[in-house]
Structures are given as C-alpha cells and as structure tokens.
mmCIF file of C-alpha atoms in Angstrom:
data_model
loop_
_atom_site.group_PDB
_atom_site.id
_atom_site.type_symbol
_atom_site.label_atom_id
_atom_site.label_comp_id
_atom_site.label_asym_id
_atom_site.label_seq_id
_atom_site.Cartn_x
_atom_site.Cartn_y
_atom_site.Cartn_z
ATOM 1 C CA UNK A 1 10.871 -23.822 21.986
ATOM 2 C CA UNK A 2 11.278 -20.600 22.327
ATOM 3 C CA UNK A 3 13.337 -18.379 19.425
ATOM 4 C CA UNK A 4 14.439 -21.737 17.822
ATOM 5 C CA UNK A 5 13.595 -20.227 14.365
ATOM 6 C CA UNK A 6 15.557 -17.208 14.584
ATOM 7 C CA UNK A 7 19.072 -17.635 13.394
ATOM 8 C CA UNK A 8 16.918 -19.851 9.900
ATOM 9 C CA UNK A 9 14.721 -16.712 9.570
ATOM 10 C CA UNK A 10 18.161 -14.502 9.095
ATOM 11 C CA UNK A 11 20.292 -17.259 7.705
ATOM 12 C CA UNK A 12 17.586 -19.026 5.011
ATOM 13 C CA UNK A 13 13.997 -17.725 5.509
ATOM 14 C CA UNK A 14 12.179 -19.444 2.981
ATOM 15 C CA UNK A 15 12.964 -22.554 4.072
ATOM 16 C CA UNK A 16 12.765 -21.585 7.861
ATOM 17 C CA UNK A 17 8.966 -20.430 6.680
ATOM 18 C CA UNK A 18 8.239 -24.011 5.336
ATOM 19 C CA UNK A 19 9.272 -25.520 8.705
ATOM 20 C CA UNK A 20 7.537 -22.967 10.437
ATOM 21 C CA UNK A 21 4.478 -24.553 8.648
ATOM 22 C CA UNK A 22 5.392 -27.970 8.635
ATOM 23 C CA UNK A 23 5.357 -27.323 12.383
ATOM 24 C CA UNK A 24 2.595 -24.713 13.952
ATOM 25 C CA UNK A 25 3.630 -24.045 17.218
ATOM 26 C CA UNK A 26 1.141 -23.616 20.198
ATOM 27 C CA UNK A 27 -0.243 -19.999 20.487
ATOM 28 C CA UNK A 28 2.021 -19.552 23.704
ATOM 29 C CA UNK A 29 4.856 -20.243 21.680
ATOM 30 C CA UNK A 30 4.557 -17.542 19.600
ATOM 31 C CA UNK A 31 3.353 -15.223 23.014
ATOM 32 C CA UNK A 32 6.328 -16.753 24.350
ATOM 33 C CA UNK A 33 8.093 -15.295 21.685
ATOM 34 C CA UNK A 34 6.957 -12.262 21.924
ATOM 35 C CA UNK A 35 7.194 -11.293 24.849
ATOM 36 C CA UNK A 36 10.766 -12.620 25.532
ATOM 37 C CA UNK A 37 12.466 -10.482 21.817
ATOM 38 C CA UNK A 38 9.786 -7.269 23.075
ATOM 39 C CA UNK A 39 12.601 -7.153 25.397
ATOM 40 C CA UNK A 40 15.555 -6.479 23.594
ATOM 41 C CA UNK A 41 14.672 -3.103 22.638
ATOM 42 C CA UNK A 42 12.777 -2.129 26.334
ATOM 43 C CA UNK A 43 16.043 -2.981 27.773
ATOM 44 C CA UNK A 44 18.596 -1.357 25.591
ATOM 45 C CA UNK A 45 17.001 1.770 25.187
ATOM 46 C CA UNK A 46 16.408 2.264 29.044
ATOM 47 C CA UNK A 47 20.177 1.419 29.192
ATOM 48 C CA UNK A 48 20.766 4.699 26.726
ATOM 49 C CA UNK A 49 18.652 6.761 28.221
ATOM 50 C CA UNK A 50 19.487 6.224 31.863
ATOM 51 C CA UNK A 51 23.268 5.336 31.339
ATOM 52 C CA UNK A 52 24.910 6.039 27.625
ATOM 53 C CA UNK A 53 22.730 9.445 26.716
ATOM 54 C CA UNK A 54 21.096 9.911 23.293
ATOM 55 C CA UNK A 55 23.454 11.976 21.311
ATOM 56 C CA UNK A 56 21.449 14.244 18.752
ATOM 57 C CA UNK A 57 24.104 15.759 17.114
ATOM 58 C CA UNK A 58 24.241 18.814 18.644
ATOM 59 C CA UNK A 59 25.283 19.831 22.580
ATOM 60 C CA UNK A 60 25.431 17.474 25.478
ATOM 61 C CA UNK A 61 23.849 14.112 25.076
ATOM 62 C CA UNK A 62 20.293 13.812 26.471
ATOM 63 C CA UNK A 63 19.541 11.295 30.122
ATOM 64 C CA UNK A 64 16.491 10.360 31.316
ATOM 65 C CA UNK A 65 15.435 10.176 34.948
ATOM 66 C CA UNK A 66 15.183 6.447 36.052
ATOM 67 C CA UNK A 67 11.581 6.782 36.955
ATOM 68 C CA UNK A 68 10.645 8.425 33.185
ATOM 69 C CA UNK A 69 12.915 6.256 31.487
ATOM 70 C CA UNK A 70 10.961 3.236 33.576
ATOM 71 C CA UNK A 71 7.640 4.667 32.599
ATOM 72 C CA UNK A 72 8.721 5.071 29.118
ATOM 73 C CA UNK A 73 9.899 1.947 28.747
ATOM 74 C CA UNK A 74 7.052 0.290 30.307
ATOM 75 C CA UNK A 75 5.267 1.792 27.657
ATOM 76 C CA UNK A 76 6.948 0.915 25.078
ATOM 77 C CA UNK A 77 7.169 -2.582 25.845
ATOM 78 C CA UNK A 78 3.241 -2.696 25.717
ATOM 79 C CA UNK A 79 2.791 -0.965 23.087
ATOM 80 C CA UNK A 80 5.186 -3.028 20.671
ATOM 81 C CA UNK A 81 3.028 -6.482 21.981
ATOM 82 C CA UNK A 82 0.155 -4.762 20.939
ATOM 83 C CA UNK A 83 1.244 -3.799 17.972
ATOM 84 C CA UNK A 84 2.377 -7.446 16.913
ATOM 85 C CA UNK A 85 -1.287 -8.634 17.815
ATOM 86 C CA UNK A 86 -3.113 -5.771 16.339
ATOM 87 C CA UNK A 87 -0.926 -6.925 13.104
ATOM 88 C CA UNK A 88 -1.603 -10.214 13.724
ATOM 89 C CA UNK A 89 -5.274 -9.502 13.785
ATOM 90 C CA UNK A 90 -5.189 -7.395 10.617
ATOM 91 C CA UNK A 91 -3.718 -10.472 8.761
ATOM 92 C CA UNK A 92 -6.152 -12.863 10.043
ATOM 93 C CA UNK A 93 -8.760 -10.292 8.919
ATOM 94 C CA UNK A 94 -7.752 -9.863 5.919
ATOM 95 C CA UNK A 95 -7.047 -13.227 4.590
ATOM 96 C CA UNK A 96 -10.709 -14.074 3.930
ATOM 97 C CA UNK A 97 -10.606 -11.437 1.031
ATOM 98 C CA UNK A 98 -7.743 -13.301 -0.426
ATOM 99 C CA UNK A 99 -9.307 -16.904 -0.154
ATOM 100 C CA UNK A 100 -7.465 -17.721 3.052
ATOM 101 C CA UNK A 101 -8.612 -19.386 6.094
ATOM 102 C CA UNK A 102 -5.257 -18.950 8.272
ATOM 103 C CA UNK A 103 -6.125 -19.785 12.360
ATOM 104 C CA UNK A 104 -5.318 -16.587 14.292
ATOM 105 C CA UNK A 105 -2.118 -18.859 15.507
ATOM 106 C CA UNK A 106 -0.691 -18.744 12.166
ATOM 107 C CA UNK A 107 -1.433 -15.111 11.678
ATOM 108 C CA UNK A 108 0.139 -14.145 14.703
ATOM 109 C CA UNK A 109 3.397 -16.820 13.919
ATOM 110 C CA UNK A 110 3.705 -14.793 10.936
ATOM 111 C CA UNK A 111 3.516 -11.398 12.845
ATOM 112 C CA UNK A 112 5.862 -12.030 15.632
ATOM 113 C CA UNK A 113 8.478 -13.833 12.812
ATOM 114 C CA UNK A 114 7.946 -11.128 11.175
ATOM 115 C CA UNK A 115 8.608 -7.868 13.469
ATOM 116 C CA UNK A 116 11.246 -9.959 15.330
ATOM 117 C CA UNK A 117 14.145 -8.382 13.325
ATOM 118 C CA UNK A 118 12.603 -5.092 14.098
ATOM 119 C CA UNK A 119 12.594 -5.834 17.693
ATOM 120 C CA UNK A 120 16.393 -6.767 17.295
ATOM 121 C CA UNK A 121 17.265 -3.576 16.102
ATOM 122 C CA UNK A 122 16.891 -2.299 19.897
ATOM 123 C CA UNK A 123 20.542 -3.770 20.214
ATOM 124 C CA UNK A 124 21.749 -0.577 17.880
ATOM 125 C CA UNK A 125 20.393 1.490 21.501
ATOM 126 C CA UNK A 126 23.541 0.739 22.901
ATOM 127 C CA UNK A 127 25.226 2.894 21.168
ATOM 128 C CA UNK A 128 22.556 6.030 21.116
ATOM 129 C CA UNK A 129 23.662 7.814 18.082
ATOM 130 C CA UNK A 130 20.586 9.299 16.279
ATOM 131 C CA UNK A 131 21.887 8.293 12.334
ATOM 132 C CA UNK A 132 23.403 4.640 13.689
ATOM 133 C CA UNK A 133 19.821 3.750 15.196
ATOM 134 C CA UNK A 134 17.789 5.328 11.959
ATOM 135 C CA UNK A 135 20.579 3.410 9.560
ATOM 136 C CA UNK A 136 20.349 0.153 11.418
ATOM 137 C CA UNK A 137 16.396 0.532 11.874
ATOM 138 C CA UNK A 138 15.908 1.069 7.911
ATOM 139 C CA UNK A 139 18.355 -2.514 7.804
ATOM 140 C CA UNK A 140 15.638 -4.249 10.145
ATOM 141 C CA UNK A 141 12.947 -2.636 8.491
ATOM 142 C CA UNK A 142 13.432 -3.870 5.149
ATOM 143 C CA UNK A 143 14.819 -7.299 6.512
ATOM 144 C CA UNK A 144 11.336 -7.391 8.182
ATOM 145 C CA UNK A 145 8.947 -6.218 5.170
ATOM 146 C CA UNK A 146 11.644 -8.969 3.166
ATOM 147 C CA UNK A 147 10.429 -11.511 5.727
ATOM 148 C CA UNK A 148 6.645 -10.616 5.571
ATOM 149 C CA UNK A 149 6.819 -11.191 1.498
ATOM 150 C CA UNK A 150 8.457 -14.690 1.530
ATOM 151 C CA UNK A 151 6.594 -15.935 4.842
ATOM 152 C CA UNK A 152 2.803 -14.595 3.696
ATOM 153 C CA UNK A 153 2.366 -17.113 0.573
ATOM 154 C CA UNK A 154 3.990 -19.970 3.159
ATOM 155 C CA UNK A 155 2.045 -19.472 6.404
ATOM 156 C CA UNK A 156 -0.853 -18.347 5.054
ATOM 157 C CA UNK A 157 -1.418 -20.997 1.980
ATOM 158 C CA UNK A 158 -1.912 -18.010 -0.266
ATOM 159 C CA UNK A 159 -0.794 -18.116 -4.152
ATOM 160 C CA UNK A 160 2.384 -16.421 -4.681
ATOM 161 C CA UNK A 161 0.773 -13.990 -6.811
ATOM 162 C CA UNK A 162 -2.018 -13.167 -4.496
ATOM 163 C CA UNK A 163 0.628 -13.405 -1.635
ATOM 164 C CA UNK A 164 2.104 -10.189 -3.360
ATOM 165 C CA UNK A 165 -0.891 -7.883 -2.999
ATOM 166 C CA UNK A 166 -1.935 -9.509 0.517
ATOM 167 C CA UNK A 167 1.796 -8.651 1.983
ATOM 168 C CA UNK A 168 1.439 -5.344 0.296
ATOM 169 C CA UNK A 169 -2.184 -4.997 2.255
ATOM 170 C CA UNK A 170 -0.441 -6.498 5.192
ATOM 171 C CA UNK A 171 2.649 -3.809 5.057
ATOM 172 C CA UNK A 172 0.354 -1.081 4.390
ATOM 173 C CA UNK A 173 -1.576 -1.704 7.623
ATOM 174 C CA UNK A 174 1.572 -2.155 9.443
ATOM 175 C CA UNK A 175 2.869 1.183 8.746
ATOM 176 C CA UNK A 176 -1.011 2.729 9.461
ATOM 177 C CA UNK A 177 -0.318 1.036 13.222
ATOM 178 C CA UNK A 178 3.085 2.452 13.303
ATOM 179 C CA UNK A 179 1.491 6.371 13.175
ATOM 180 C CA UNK A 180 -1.278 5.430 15.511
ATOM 181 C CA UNK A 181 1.798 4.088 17.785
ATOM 182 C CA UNK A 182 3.314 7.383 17.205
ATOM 183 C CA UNK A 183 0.777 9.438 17.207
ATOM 184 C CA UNK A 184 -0.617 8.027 20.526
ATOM 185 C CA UNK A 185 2.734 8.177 22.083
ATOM 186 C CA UNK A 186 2.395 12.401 21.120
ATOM 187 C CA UNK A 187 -0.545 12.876 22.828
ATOM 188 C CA UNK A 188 0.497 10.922 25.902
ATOM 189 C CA UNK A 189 3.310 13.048 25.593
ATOM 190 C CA UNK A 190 1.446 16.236 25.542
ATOM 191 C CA UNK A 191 -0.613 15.184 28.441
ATOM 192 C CA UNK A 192 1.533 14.913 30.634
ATOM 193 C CA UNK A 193 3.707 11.718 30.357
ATOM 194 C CA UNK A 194 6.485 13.045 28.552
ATOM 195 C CA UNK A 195 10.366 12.528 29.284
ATOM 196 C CA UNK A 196 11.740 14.142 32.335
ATOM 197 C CA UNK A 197 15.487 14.741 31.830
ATOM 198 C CA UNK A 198 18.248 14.393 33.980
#
C-alpha cells in the first residue's frame, strides 16, 4: 500500500524500519511511492511560483510564467526520481564493501523512506519565504540523514557499527548527487532553460 509507513517513519522509525523488513514490499511499491511524495514538492512550488511569488527579502516578490514554471517543474520532478534511484543504486553498490548483499528492492526501500521527509518539505513552498523554506529544509534534512542512520543497519542487515560508516558513505554520496543536481540544473540554466518571469 502505498505511503502506509509514513506517519511510523515520523512517529517511531526504528520500529517502522523493522516492519519495513519484516515486510519487503514489491519494487512498484516503493516506485509507487515515489512517484506519488515526488509530487508534493512539484506541486507546491509551481503553486509559489505561478500564484504566491518567492519573496527574497528584498523588492517585489518574484512569478514565474506558467509555461517556465511548467518546464521547471517538470524538471524537477525528474530529477528528484532520479536522484532517489541514483541513491538507491549507490547503496546497493556499496553494500558489498561492507559485507552486505541487500536486493536493489531493499536499497531503493531504504532510499525512497529515506528522502521522503525531504520531499515533504515542498509543503513549506506554500508559503515562499526564502529563510522559512531553508529553516524547514535543514528540519527535513536532518530528519532524513536521522532516518538513513537508524534504517541502514535494519534494511540492509549491516552491524550497527559498520552501519555507522556505511550511512556515513551513503550520506556522503547523497550530498555528491545533490551538487551534480545543482550543478546540472546551472548549466541548463545557462543554456537556455532558465526562469522566465512574469
């Protein structure tokens, strides 16, 4: 079922992770999952840019054009599915060097579990206030990398002490996909598919 561990994961995530285990869910599950939270952020940003504005702090606040804020969002939403499986891959990878041998379902259970309160943070769009959104998306981010430390020794029937140093491997080459995100939204930018503004 889809997002039936979600309120465990914020209300007791260890034990969520154990039935998480207990219970592998089909690989469309977790797609499922995926692609139906990806949303939450697509949506409420496209909302702030088209409708609210993004207040910077300074002057008027900033609108997209429906088409750029479409294309942007389009965008976005792909690149946030990729970046759960390009995690998810990463994690399978690297298991072998810790004496793992996850399936790729488990490794991307524990990727979409684990960005999922990151995706929620899209909800802080609606009201598009530069500091709120960076406050409330340092919140997810820790609750996230919190997540990703409890769930890796669980999912991936890793010893807690090697789960440390695996999550820490695991965060490490989360945050090097974040800057390629970044990075590749820049140059997309700079070619041409930048923001048009109302």
């Amino acid at each position: 079922m889809i997002l039936n561990h979600l309120m465990g994961l914020y209300t007791h995530p260890k034990e969520e992770w154990h039935t998480i285990e207990q219970n592998h869910e089909a690989l469309k599950s977790s797609l499922s999952h995926i692609l139906l939270v990806a949303l939450i952020p697509v949506i409420c940003t496209f909302i702030a840019a088209t409708q609210l504005g993004w207040n910077l702090g300074v002057g008027e606040p900033l609108f997209l054009t429906q088409q750029s804020a479409l294309l942007m969002s389009g965008g976005m939403y792909f690149g946030l599915i990729g970046g759960v499986f390009a995690l998810a891959y990463l994690a399978y990878w690297m298991a072998k060097t810790f004496d793992a041998e996850p399936t790729f379902t488990q490794a991307l259970e524990l990727a979409s579990y684990t960005a999922t309160p990151l995706f929620m943070v899209g909800l802080a769009a609606l009201y598009p206030t530069i500091w709120f959104v960076m406050l409330i998306g340092l919140a997810g981010l820790s609750y996230s990398v919190y997540l990703l430390y409890t769930g890796v020794p669980i999912i991936m029937n890793i010893p807690e002490e090697k789960g440390f140093i695996y999550a820490s491997s695991v965060v490490t080459a989360g945050l090097v996909l974040l800057v390629a995100l970044m990075a590749s939204s820049v140059i997309l930018w700079s070619v041409g598919f930048g923001p048009m503004y109302q």
